[in-house]
Amino acid sequence: MRVAGPAQHTAYRSEWGLLIRPLLGMRDWRYDFKKGECIMFHEDRCTVCGDCLSWCPYIEIDEEDARKEFKKIIDGDPSRVISECVSCMGCDEICPEKANPFSLIIKRQEAQGEFKRFEKAKQNMELAYSMPSEIRTGSEDGPVIDLCTVWPMTPHLFEGVLFEGATFLKGGRYFCGIGFYHIGMESPVEEHAAAVVEEVARCGAREIVCFHDDCYTFFKVKAPEFGVEVPFRVVSWPEFLYRRMKELEERIRPLDVSVAYQRPCASRYTPEKDAFVDDLFELIGARKPSRSFEGVRALCCGGSLVPRDYEMSNRIKHQNLKDAADAGARIMVTLCPMCFLNLRKRAPEHNLLLTTISDLCRAALGEIAIG
Ligand code: SF4
Ligand code: SF4
């Protein structure tokens, strides 16, 4: 899977895109020559229908006010939405015109200094860029897995046959920074994008597996939006697990159990991986119950709500877990390690076993027991 010798590619920013913007009369979004269209917020597509805000599960607002408030946001006028938005990214996925409303909201949040309310979280994320970094080298033909800075949250996960021969990239040099969106900041992600892509490319792999859904979204969507070329194929965690389990198919003992799936916020930008989750579930004999908060309607795990509104965070966790339990799930499975940590304590209150998607696979291989 890896190629010999030094990295063949260099990440770069598309400076021409930045230069031509004023000539085209464009405001605070970018022009992408490859796609030939404006990226980020598309004011030309927006009908000011207000659906993005009236749909929002975290802001109480009726349809008329939703239209008024979104018009204010477009015009750069003060709007209560800017401080009430919890940055779940969901409205970018549900907008019927694909106008990317959250991409505008996050810019207004940063301009308004919303992040000043979350100074501790901001400092922690800034420090994450300087966490010690290392490459733990596996076999020449093994997968290369980017663990970013989140692996210490669930260090026990990377054992067993699934990870035989894997090379792991760990530490601050690989920090994608998508967490900054949850405190109303985008600029640090953009500032570090080229350096992070270049650092990962330096390992020389043609294909990089992303353990964290945030990293997958960073390489697939955000870095290209910032004009940074990503010179390797990016593989989501569900795709990696599905491919690996397919190779190990003869060892699978179907679980025959009802499992609710906690879809992470970052999947709003990369929903294509949901198909691998479904295929993986089928392969290992996990049945997804029909839930209210599934797919596009998925709720946040509550983690990004904690620093903003602790009570709302608890309420959302309760609604989410209750919905899964009421639908008949015995297990809830997470893709994102943050979701795992945030829901772990509350799941037993609903008689749910909480586990990660890789541990669910290991259970199907008979390597570990769940529950
Ligand atoms: S961004 Fe989309 S959902 Fe929001 S007002 Fe515009 S068209 Fe409607
Ligand atoms: S990003 Fe989420 S919380 Fe913010 S307005 Fe959109 S749907 Fe609501």
mmCIF file of C-alpha atoms and ligand atoms in Angstrom:
data_model
loop_
_atom_site.group_PDB
_atom_site.id
_atom_site.type_symbol
_atom_site.label_atom_id
_atom_site.label_comp_id
_atom_site.label_asym_id
_atom_site.label_seq_id
_atom_site.Cartn_x
_atom_site.Cartn_y
_atom_site.Cartn_z
ATOM 1 C CA MET A 1 0.000 0.000 0.000
ATOM 2 C CA ARG A 2 2.886 2.369 0.684
ATOM 3 C CA VAL A 3 5.280 3.632 -1.946
ATOM 4 C CA ALA A 4 9.024 3.671 -1.392
ATOM 5 C CA GLY A 5 11.033 6.854 -1.095
ATOM 6 C CA PRO A 6 10.086 10.380 -0.105
ATOM 7 C CA ALA A 7 6.644 11.893 -0.614
ATOM 8 C CA GLN A 8 5.822 12.411 -4.277
ATOM 9 C CA HIS A 9 3.514 15.323 -3.751
ATOM 10 C CA THR A 10 3.416 18.709 -2.117
ATOM 11 C CA ALA A 11 0.256 20.287 -0.763
ATOM 12 C CA TYR A 12 -0.326 23.780 -2.032
ATOM 13 C CA ARG A 13 -2.833 26.563 -1.733
ATOM 14 C CA SER A 14 -4.637 27.906 -4.765
ATOM 15 C CA GLU A 15 -3.487 31.532 -4.579
ATOM 16 C CA TRP A 16 -5.087 32.333 -7.943
ATOM 17 C CA GLY A 17 -8.473 31.561 -6.450
ATOM 18 C CA LEU A 18 -7.826 34.088 -3.700
ATOM 19 C CA LEU A 19 -6.583 36.750 -6.118
ATOM 20 C CA ILE A 20 -9.475 36.563 -8.548
ATOM 21 C CA ARG A 21 -12.229 36.823 -5.942
ATOM 22 C CA PRO A 22 -12.337 40.635 -5.746
ATOM 23 C CA LEU A 23 -12.324 40.824 -9.561
ATOM 24 C CA LEU A 24 -15.455 38.699 -9.663
ATOM 25 C CA GLY A 25 -17.142 40.864 -7.055
ATOM 26 C CA MET A 26 -17.225 37.959 -4.613
ATOM 27 C CA ARG A 27 -17.519 38.606 -0.905
ATOM 28 C CA ASP A 28 -16.352 36.081 1.668
ATOM 29 C CA TRP A 29 -16.430 32.808 -0.219
ATOM 30 C CA ARG A 30 -13.960 31.228 -2.600
ATOM 31 C CA TYR A 31 -13.805 30.314 -6.237
ATOM 32 C CA ASP A 32 -12.762 26.769 -7.057
ATOM 33 C CA PHE A 33 -11.392 26.348 -10.543
ATOM 34 C CA LYS A 34 -11.694 22.557 -10.560
ATOM 35 C CA LYS A 35 -15.359 22.545 -9.625
ATOM 36 C CA GLY A 36 -16.012 25.759 -11.541
ATOM 37 C CA GLU A 37 -18.383 27.052 -8.902
ATOM 38 C CA CYS A 38 -18.442 29.101 -5.742
ATOM 39 C CA ILE A 39 -17.884 26.991 -2.705
ATOM 40 C CA MET A 40 -18.898 27.722 0.880
ATOM 41 C CA PHE A 41 -22.172 29.722 1.185
ATOM 42 C CA HIS A 42 -24.097 30.073 -2.100
ATOM 43 C CA GLU A 43 -26.129 33.251 -1.760
ATOM 44 C CA ASP A 44 -27.259 32.894 -5.370
ATOM 45 C CA ARG A 45 -28.997 29.608 -4.533
ATOM 46 C CA CYS A 46 -30.566 30.686 -1.247
ATOM 47 C CA THR A 47 -34.311 31.408 -1.469
ATOM 48 C CA VAL A 48 -34.407 32.621 2.166
ATOM 49 C CA CYS A 49 -36.993 29.926 2.862
ATOM 50 C CA GLY A 50 -35.758 29.623 6.466
ATOM 51 C CA ASP A 51 -35.920 25.806 6.428
ATOM 52 C CA CYS A 52 -32.358 25.563 7.731
ATOM 53 C CA LEU A 53 -33.280 27.343 10.949
ATOM 54 C CA SER A 54 -36.856 26.111 11.443
ATOM 55 C CA TRP A 55 -35.508 22.524 11.073
ATOM 56 C CA CYS A 56 -32.704 23.088 13.595
ATOM 57 C CA PRO A 57 -33.156 20.744 16.605
ATOM 58 C CA TYR A 58 -31.254 23.114 18.926
ATOM 59 C CA ILE A 59 -32.834 26.530 18.275
ATOM 60 C CA GLU A 60 -36.468 27.323 19.073
ATOM 61 C CA ILE A 61 -37.737 29.408 16.192
ATOM 62 C CA ASP A 62 -40.887 29.503 14.056
ATOM 63 C CA GLU A 63 -40.891 29.602 10.260
ATOM 64 C CA GLU A 64 -41.457 33.331 9.925
ATOM 65 C CA ASP A 65 -38.687 34.234 12.357
ATOM 66 C CA ALA A 66 -36.422 31.679 10.702
ATOM 67 C CA ARG A 67 -36.747 33.548 7.398
ATOM 68 C CA LYS A 68 -36.164 36.925 9.091
ATOM 69 C CA GLU A 69 -33.152 35.733 11.062
ATOM 70 C CA PHE A 70 -31.515 34.078 8.078
ATOM 71 C CA LYS A 71 -31.945 37.268 6.036
ATOM 72 C CA LYS A 72 -30.197 39.165 8.848
ATOM 73 C CA ILE A 73 -27.343 36.650 8.762
ATOM 74 C CA ILE A 74 -26.941 37.099 5.002
ATOM 75 C CA ASP A 75 -26.919 40.876 5.378
ATOM 76 C CA GLY A 76 -24.402 40.714 8.230
ATOM 77 C CA ASP A 77 -26.890 42.167 10.744
ATOM 78 C CA PRO A 78 -26.976 40.946 14.383
ATOM 79 C CA SER A 79 -28.984 37.736 14.806
ATOM 80 C CA ARG A 80 -29.644 35.642 17.920
ATOM 81 C CA VAL A 81 -28.927 32.564 15.803
ATOM 82 C CA ILE A 82 -25.214 33.355 15.757
ATOM 83 C CA SER A 83 -24.853 32.738 19.490
ATOM 84 C CA GLU A 84 -27.548 30.018 19.713
ATOM 85 C CA CYS A 85 -26.199 27.822 16.895
ATOM 86 C CA VAL A 86 -24.322 24.867 18.438
ATOM 87 C CA SER A 87 -22.382 24.168 15.227
ATOM 88 C CA CYS A 88 -23.841 20.735 14.517
ATOM 89 C CA MET A 89 -23.360 21.421 10.773
ATOM 90 C CA GLY A 90 -26.759 19.822 10.100
ATOM 91 C CA CYS A 91 -28.324 22.683 8.151
ATOM 92 C CA ASP A 92 -25.676 22.378 5.426
ATOM 93 C CA GLU A 93 -26.986 18.861 4.823
ATOM 94 C CA ILE A 94 -30.703 19.643 4.909
ATOM 95 C CA CYS A 95 -30.813 22.888 2.873
ATOM 96 C CA PRO A 96 -33.000 22.018 -0.157
ATOM 97 C CA GLU A 97 -30.954 24.357 -2.393
ATOM 98 C CA LYS A 98 -27.535 23.095 -1.228
ATOM 99 C CA ALA A 99 -26.663 26.679 -0.302
ATOM 100 C CA ASN A 100 -24.495 25.698 2.731
ATOM 101 C CA PRO A 101 -26.052 27.941 5.409
ATOM 102 C CA PHE A 102 -23.750 26.752 8.197
ATOM 103 C CA SER A 103 -20.758 27.813 6.137
ATOM 104 C CA LEU A 104 -22.079 31.366 6.437
ATOM 105 C CA ILE A 105 -23.106 31.015 10.096
ATOM 106 C CA ILE A 106 -19.617 29.857 11.144
ATOM 107 C CA LYS A 107 -18.082 32.904 9.470
ATOM 108 C CA ARG A 108 -20.463 35.203 11.317
ATOM 109 C CA GLN A 109 -19.739 33.347 14.583
ATOM 110 C CA GLU A 110 -16.016 33.830 14.194
ATOM 111 C CA ALA A 111 -16.411 37.493 13.186
ATOM 112 C CA GLN A 112 -18.588 38.044 16.275
ATOM 113 C CA GLY A 113 -15.966 36.414 18.530
ATOM 114 C CA GLU A 114 -18.255 33.623 19.769
ATOM 115 C CA PHE A 115 -15.161 31.532 20.549
ATOM 116 C CA LYS A 116 -14.333 33.912 23.422
ATOM 117 C CA ARG A 117 -17.023 32.072 25.406
ATOM 118 C CA PHE A 118 -15.029 28.852 25.101
ATOM 119 C CA GLU A 119 -11.520 29.998 25.966
ATOM 120 C CA LYS A 120 -10.493 26.738 27.675
ATOM 121 C CA ALA A 121 -11.636 24.572 24.773
ATOM 122 C CA LYS A 122 -9.892 26.941 22.368
ATOM 123 C CA GLN A 123 -6.617 26.750 24.315
ATOM 124 C CA ASN A 124 -6.783 22.948 24.443
ATOM 125 C CA MET A 125 -7.296 22.720 20.702
ATOM 126 C CA GLU A 126 -4.469 25.170 20.011
ATOM 127 C CA LEU A 127 -2.209 23.038 22.222
ATOM 128 C CA ALA A 128 -3.225 19.920 20.300
ATOM 129 C CA TYR A 129 -1.151 21.108 17.306
ATOM 130 C CA SER A 130 1.999 20.774 19.439
ATOM 131 C CA MET A 131 1.258 17.324 20.886
ATOM 132 C CA PRO A 132 4.253 14.961 20.380
ATOM 133 C CA SER A 133 3.967 13.174 17.041
ATOM 134 C CA GLU A 134 5.213 9.808 15.920
ATOM 135 C CA ILE A 135 4.854 7.216 13.196
ATOM 136 C CA ARG A 136 4.540 3.659 14.491
ATOM 137 C CA THR A 137 5.621 1.652 11.497
ATOM 138 C CA GLY A 138 3.932 -1.618 10.575
ATOM 139 C CA SER A 139 4.506 -3.926 7.632
ATOM 140 C CA GLU A 140 5.238 -2.633 4.131
ATOM 141 C CA ASP A 141 1.878 -3.773 2.731
ATOM 142 C CA GLY A 142 -0.246 -2.906 5.791
ATOM 143 C CA PRO A 143 -2.731 -0.013 5.970
ATOM 144 C CA VAL A 144 -1.594 3.453 7.070
ATOM 145 C CA ILE A 145 -3.977 4.765 9.711
ATOM 146 C CA ASP A 146 -4.168 8.425 10.756
ATOM 147 C CA LEU A 147 -5.039 8.547 14.470
ATOM 148 C CA CYS A 148 -4.790 12.354 14.678
ATOM 149 C CA THR A 149 -4.740 13.462 18.338
ATOM 150 C CA VAL A 150 -7.788 11.492 19.446
ATOM 151 C CA TRP A 151 -6.302 8.012 19.898
ATOM 152 C CA PRO A 152 -5.518 8.497 23.653
ATOM 153 C CA MET A 153 -9.300 8.700 24.235
ATOM 154 C CA THR A 154 -9.711 5.059 23.237
ATOM 155 C CA PRO A 155 -6.175 3.563 23.172
ATOM 156 C CA HIS A 156 -7.448 -0.010 23.616
ATOM 157 C CA LEU A 157 -9.143 -0.005 20.210
ATOM 158 C CA PHE A 158 -6.235 -0.813 17.933
ATOM 159 C CA GLU A 159 -5.577 -4.402 18.887
ATOM 160 C CA GLY A 160 -6.403 -7.665 17.197
ATOM 161 C CA VAL A 161 -6.390 -9.043 13.697
ATOM 162 C CA LEU A 162 -8.121 -6.003 12.175
ATOM 163 C CA PHE A 163 -4.990 -3.923 12.704
ATOM 164 C CA GLU A 164 -2.283 -6.463 11.913
ATOM 165 C CA GLY A 165 0.571 -4.813 10.002
ATOM 166 C CA ALA A 166 -0.888 -1.313 10.339
ATOM 167 C CA THR A 167 1.245 1.816 10.421
ATOM 168 C CA PHE A 168 -0.116 4.506 12.739
ATOM 169 C CA LEU A 169 0.326 8.277 12.411
ATOM 170 C CA LYS A 170 -0.222 9.963 15.772
ATOM 171 C CA GLY A 171 0.046 13.407 17.294
ATOM 172 C CA GLY A 172 -0.261 17.130 16.757
ATOM 173 C CA ARG A 173 1.317 17.239 13.302
ATOM 174 C CA TYR A 174 -1.724 15.268 12.100
ATOM 175 C CA PHE A 175 -4.365 17.281 13.973
ATOM 176 C CA CYS A 176 -7.146 18.122 11.511
ATOM 177 C CA GLY A 177 -8.682 20.763 13.816
ATOM 178 C CA ILE A 178 -12.309 20.194 12.766
ATOM 179 C CA GLY A 179 -13.217 20.497 16.471
ATOM 180 C CA PHE A 180 -12.689 24.263 16.125
ATOM 181 C CA TYR A 181 -16.005 24.427 14.263
ATOM 182 C CA HIS A 182 -17.745 23.437 17.498
ATOM 183 C CA ILE A 183 -16.531 26.614 19.199
ATOM 184 C CA GLY A 184 -17.381 28.886 16.275
ATOM 185 C CA MET A 185 -13.988 29.053 14.552
ATOM 186 C CA GLU A 186 -12.912 28.058 11.083
ATOM 187 C CA SER A 187 -9.726 30.062 10.517
ATOM 188 C CA PRO A 188 -7.328 27.755 12.475
ATOM 189 C CA VAL A 189 -8.466 24.822 10.321
ATOM 190 C CA GLU A 190 -7.758 26.793 7.154
ATOM 191 C CA GLU A 191 -4.432 28.144 8.456
ATOM 192 C CA HIS A 192 -3.094 24.659 9.257
ATOM 193 C CA ALA A 193 -4.682 22.793 6.340
ATOM 194 C CA ALA A 194 -1.712 22.807 3.948
ATOM 195 C CA ALA A 195 0.786 21.837 6.684
ATOM 196 C CA VAL A 196 -1.372 18.945 7.939
ATOM 197 C CA VAL A 197 -1.918 17.560 4.435
ATOM 198 C CA GLU A 198 1.786 17.887 3.662
ATOM 199 C CA GLU A 199 2.761 16.112 6.888
ATOM 200 C CA VAL A 200 0.469 13.168 6.172
ATOM 201 C CA ALA A 201 1.626 13.032 2.532
ATOM 202 C CA ARG A 202 5.237 12.866 3.744
ATOM 203 C CA CYS A 203 4.710 9.262 4.924
ATOM 204 C CA GLY A 204 4.470 8.335 1.248
ATOM 205 C CA ALA A 205 1.237 6.330 1.435
ATOM 206 C CA ARG A 206 -1.070 6.267 -1.562
ATOM 207 C CA GLU A 207 -4.014 5.616 0.749
ATOM 208 C CA ILE A 208 -4.659 6.992 4.244
ATOM 209 C CA VAL A 209 -7.275 5.475 6.537
ATOM 210 C CA CYS A 210 -8.863 8.023 8.880
ATOM 211 C CA PHE A 211 -9.798 6.720 12.307
ATOM 212 C CA HIS A 212 -11.596 9.950 13.210
ATOM 213 C CA ASP A 213 -14.567 11.009 11.097
ATOM 214 C CA ASP A 214 -13.408 14.622 11.498
ATOM 215 C CA CYS A 215 -10.123 13.794 9.716
ATOM 216 C CA TYR A 216 -11.942 12.075 6.862
ATOM 217 C CA THR A 217 -14.136 15.151 6.398
ATOM 218 C CA PHE A 218 -11.088 17.409 6.625
ATOM 219 C CA PHE A 219 -9.215 15.602 3.825
ATOM 220 C CA LYS A 220 -12.272 14.891 1.650
ATOM 221 C CA VAL A 221 -14.058 18.231 1.887
ATOM 222 C CA LYS A 222 -12.475 20.981 3.948
ATOM 223 C CA ALA A 223 -8.855 20.924 2.745
ATOM 224 C CA PRO A 224 -9.945 20.991 -0.945
ATOM 225 C CA GLU A 225 -12.348 23.838 -0.103
ATOM 226 C CA PHE A 226 -9.384 25.780 1.266
ATOM 227 C CA GLY A 227 -7.546 25.225 -2.016
ATOM 228 C CA VAL A 228 -5.246 22.484 -0.679
ATOM 229 C CA GLU A 229 -4.634 19.505 -2.933
ATOM 230 C CA VAL A 230 -4.805 16.155 -1.129
ATOM 231 C CA PRO A 231 -2.367 13.830 -2.918
ATOM 232 C CA PHE A 232 -3.523 10.521 -1.436
ATOM 233 C CA ARG A 233 -6.749 8.545 -1.396
ATOM 234 C CA VAL A 234 -8.683 9.029 1.826
ATOM 235 C CA VAL A 235 -10.493 6.044 3.334
ATOM 236 C CA SER A 236 -13.194 6.400 5.972
ATOM 237 C CA TRP A 237 -13.207 4.199 9.067
ATOM 238 C CA PRO A 238 -16.389 2.327 7.979
ATOM 239 C CA GLU A 239 -14.892 1.623 4.543
ATOM 240 C CA PHE A 240 -11.655 0.336 6.102
ATOM 241 C CA LEU A 241 -13.538 -1.894 8.565
ATOM 242 C CA TYR A 242 -15.856 -3.211 5.863
ATOM 243 C CA ARG A 243 -12.952 -4.088 3.564
ATOM 244 C CA ARG A 244 -11.008 -5.730 6.405
ATOM 245 C CA MET A 245 -14.033 -7.706 7.614
ATOM 246 C CA LYS A 246 -14.702 -8.857 4.055
ATOM 247 C CA GLU A 247 -11.154 -10.269 3.999
ATOM 248 C CA LEU A 248 -11.903 -12.020 7.296
ATOM 249 C CA GLU A 249 -15.434 -13.079 6.317
ATOM 250 C CA GLU A 250 -14.870 -16.770 7.059
ATOM 251 C CA ARG A 251 -14.174 -15.945 10.715
ATOM 252 C CA ILE A 252 -17.340 -13.873 11.245
ATOM 253 C CA ARG A 253 -19.933 -15.192 13.660
ATOM 254 C CA PRO A 254 -23.080 -13.116 12.962
ATOM 255 C CA LEU A 255 -24.069 -11.085 16.015
ATOM 256 C CA ASP A 256 -27.823 -11.243 15.394
ATOM 257 C CA VAL A 257 -28.469 -8.180 17.531
ATOM 258 C CA SER A 258 -30.235 -4.825 17.182
ATOM 259 C CA VAL A 259 -27.685 -1.984 17.036
ATOM 260 C CA ALA A 260 -28.364 1.767 16.848
ATOM 261 C CA TYR A 261 -25.747 3.840 15.030
ATOM 262 C CA GLN A 262 -24.582 7.234 16.357
ATOM 263 C CA ARG A 263 -23.808 9.287 13.258
ATOM 264 C CA PRO A 264 -21.144 11.968 13.922
ATOM 265 C CA CYS A 265 -21.561 15.661 13.033
ATOM 266 C CA ALA A 266 -18.740 15.511 10.479
ATOM 267 C CA SER A 267 -20.773 12.997 8.453
ATOM 268 C CA ARG A 268 -22.992 15.920 7.425
ATOM 269 C CA TYR A 269 -20.272 16.696 4.877
ATOM 270 C CA THR A 270 -19.379 13.107 3.998
ATOM 271 C CA PRO A 271 -22.624 11.086 4.035
ATOM 272 C CA GLU A 272 -21.284 8.690 1.398
ATOM 273 C CA LYS A 273 -19.704 6.594 4.147
ATOM 274 C CA ASP A 274 -23.147 5.688 5.551
ATOM 275 C CA ALA A 275 -23.413 3.020 2.825
ATOM 276 C CA PHE A 276 -20.320 1.293 4.252
ATOM 277 C CA VAL A 277 -21.887 1.356 7.718
ATOM 278 C CA ASP A 278 -24.978 -0.390 6.314
ATOM 279 C CA ASP A 279 -22.880 -2.961 4.425
ATOM 280 C CA LEU A 280 -20.772 -3.596 7.514
ATOM 281 C CA PHE A 281 -23.864 -4.090 9.677
ATOM 282 C CA GLU A 282 -25.221 -6.621 7.200
ATOM 283 C CA LEU A 283 -21.892 -8.449 7.040
ATOM 284 C CA ILE A 284 -21.647 -8.919 10.812
ATOM 285 C CA GLY A 285 -25.334 -9.581 11.471
ATOM 286 C CA ALA A 286 -26.178 -6.283 13.195
ATOM 287 C CA ARG A 287 -29.736 -5.015 12.609
ATOM 288 C CA LYS A 288 -30.349 -1.261 12.562
ATOM 289 C CA PRO A 289 -33.679 -0.473 14.240
ATOM 290 C CA SER A 290 -35.905 2.158 12.666
ATOM 291 C CA ARG A 291 -35.322 5.312 14.716
ATOM 292 C CA SER A 292 -36.577 8.890 14.731
ATOM 293 C CA PHE A 293 -33.022 10.267 14.981
ATOM 294 C CA GLU A 294 -31.385 8.404 12.129
ATOM 295 C CA GLY A 295 -29.372 9.533 9.097
ATOM 296 C CA VAL A 296 -30.028 13.179 8.248
ATOM 297 C CA ARG A 297 -32.175 13.474 11.403
ATOM 298 C CA ALA A 298 -29.387 12.197 13.692
ATOM 299 C CA LEU A 299 -28.827 14.104 16.930
ATOM 300 C CA CYS A 300 -25.483 15.355 18.198
ATOM 301 C CA CYS A 301 -23.911 13.131 20.892
ATOM 302 C CA GLY A 302 -24.128 16.157 23.180
ATOM 303 C CA GLY A 303 -20.371 16.731 23.377
ATOM 304 C CA SER A 304 -20.302 19.988 21.459
ATOM 305 C CA LEU A 305 -23.190 21.260 23.609
ATOM 306 C CA VAL A 306 -21.434 20.756 26.966
ATOM 307 C CA PRO A 307 -19.492 24.062 27.071
ATOM 308 C CA ARG A 308 -22.485 26.010 25.668
ATOM 309 C CA ASP A 309 -25.456 24.626 27.563
ATOM 310 C CA TYR A 310 -24.979 21.733 29.970
ATOM 311 C CA GLU A 311 -28.706 21.179 30.470
ATOM 312 C CA MET A 312 -29.375 21.060 26.748
ATOM 313 C CA SER A 313 -26.510 18.602 26.363
ATOM 314 C CA ASN A 314 -28.106 16.284 28.922
ATOM 315 C CA ARG A 315 -31.534 16.648 27.338
ATOM 316 C CA ILE A 316 -30.215 15.796 23.865
ATOM 317 C CA LYS A 317 -28.284 12.786 25.178
ATOM 318 C CA HIS A 318 -31.423 11.551 26.917
ATOM 319 C CA GLN A 319 -33.615 12.021 23.796
ATOM 320 C CA ASN A 320 -31.066 10.277 21.617
ATOM 321 C CA LEU A 321 -30.499 7.253 23.860
ATOM 322 C CA LYS A 322 -34.197 6.895 24.691
ATOM 323 C CA ASP A 323 -35.048 6.942 20.994
ATOM 324 C CA ALA A 324 -32.554 4.124 20.359
ATOM 325 C CA ALA A 325 -33.815 2.061 23.297
ATOM 326 C CA ASP A 326 -37.488 2.627 22.381
ATOM 327 C CA ALA A 327 -36.724 1.440 18.845
ATOM 328 C CA GLY A 328 -35.524 -1.869 20.291
ATOM 329 C CA ALA A 329 -31.739 -1.389 20.155
ATOM 330 C CA ARG A 330 -29.695 -3.372 22.661
ATOM 331 C CA ILE A 331 -26.406 -1.781 21.617
ATOM 332 C CA MET A 332 -25.515 1.718 20.451
ATOM 333 C CA VAL A 333 -22.396 1.911 18.342
ATOM 334 C CA THR A 334 -20.278 5.021 17.765
ATOM 335 C CA LEU A 335 -17.968 5.954 14.910
ATOM 336 C CA CYS A 336 -16.412 9.004 16.584
ATOM 337 C CA PRO A 337 -14.380 8.560 19.819
ATOM 338 C CA MET A 338 -15.843 11.812 21.183
ATOM 339 C CA CYS A 339 -19.368 10.417 20.759
ATOM 340 C CA PHE A 340 -18.246 7.284 22.615
ATOM 341 C CA LEU A 341 -16.900 9.272 25.567
ATOM 342 C CA ASN A 342 -19.915 11.574 25.684
ATOM 343 C CA LEU A 343 -22.561 8.854 25.670
ATOM 344 C CA ARG A 344 -20.741 6.196 27.682
ATOM 345 C CA LYS A 345 -22.015 7.145 31.135
ATOM 346 C CA ARG A 346 -25.622 7.764 30.134
ATOM 347 C CA ALA A 347 -26.224 4.688 27.936
ATOM 348 C CA PRO A 348 -26.719 2.225 30.847
ATOM 349 C CA GLU A 349 -29.616 4.385 32.128
ATOM 350 C CA HIS A 350 -31.449 3.251 28.989
ATOM 351 C CA ASN A 351 -30.300 -0.386 29.197
ATOM 352 C CA LEU A 352 -28.060 0.192 26.199
ATOM 353 C CA LEU A 353 -24.573 -1.172 25.785
ATOM 354 C CA LEU A 354 -22.338 1.456 24.229
ATOM 355 C CA THR A 355 -19.434 0.361 22.082
ATOM 356 C CA THR A 356 -17.353 1.458 19.117
ATOM 357 C CA ILE A 357 -17.815 0.248 15.580
ATOM 358 C CA SER A 358 -14.402 -1.482 15.557
ATOM 359 C CA ASP A 359 -15.132 -3.313 18.813
ATOM 360 C CA LEU A 360 -18.438 -4.451 17.314
ATOM 361 C CA CYS A 361 -16.406 -5.982 14.472
ATOM 362 C CA ARG A 362 -14.016 -7.600 16.943
ATOM 363 C CA ALA A 363 -17.009 -9.099 18.766
ATOM 364 C CA ALA A 364 -18.217 -10.560 15.456
ATOM 365 C CA LEU A 365 -14.751 -12.088 15.021
ATOM 366 C CA GLY A 366 -14.967 -13.638 18.491
ATOM 367 C CA GLU A 367 -11.993 -11.611 19.754
ATOM 368 C CA ILE A 368 -13.918 -9.804 22.484
ATOM 369 C CA ALA A 369 -17.301 -10.078 24.167
ATOM 370 C CA ILE A 370 -19.730 -7.167 24.360
ATOM 371 C CA GLY A 371 -22.019 -7.102 27.364
HETATM 372 S S1 SF4 B 1 -29.719 28.396 3.230
HETATM 373 FE FE1 SF4 B 1 -31.094 26.893 2.301
HETATM 374 S S2 SF4 B 1 -32.567 26.317 3.882
HETATM 375 FE FE2 SF4 B 1 -31.518 28.216 4.559
HETATM 376 S S3 SF4 B 1 -32.816 29.879 3.863
HETATM 377 FE FE3 SF4 B 1 -31.324 29.554 2.224
HETATM 378 S S4 SF4 B 1 -32.285 28.066 0.818
HETATM 379 FE FE4 SF4 B 1 -33.481 28.025 2.722
HETATM 380 S S1 SF4 B 2 -25.415 24.258 12.415
HETATM 381 FE FE1 SF4 B 2 -26.855 22.997 13.577
HETATM 382 S S2 SF4 B 2 -27.242 24.189 15.423
HETATM 383 FE FE2 SF4 B 2 -26.392 25.618 13.909
HETATM 384 S S3 SF4 B 2 -28.177 26.506 12.886
HETATM 385 FE FE3 SF4 B 2 -27.456 24.772 11.649
HETATM 386 S S4 SF4 B 2 -28.753 23.052 12.361
HETATM 387 FE FE4 SF4 B 2 -28.867 24.653 13.944
#
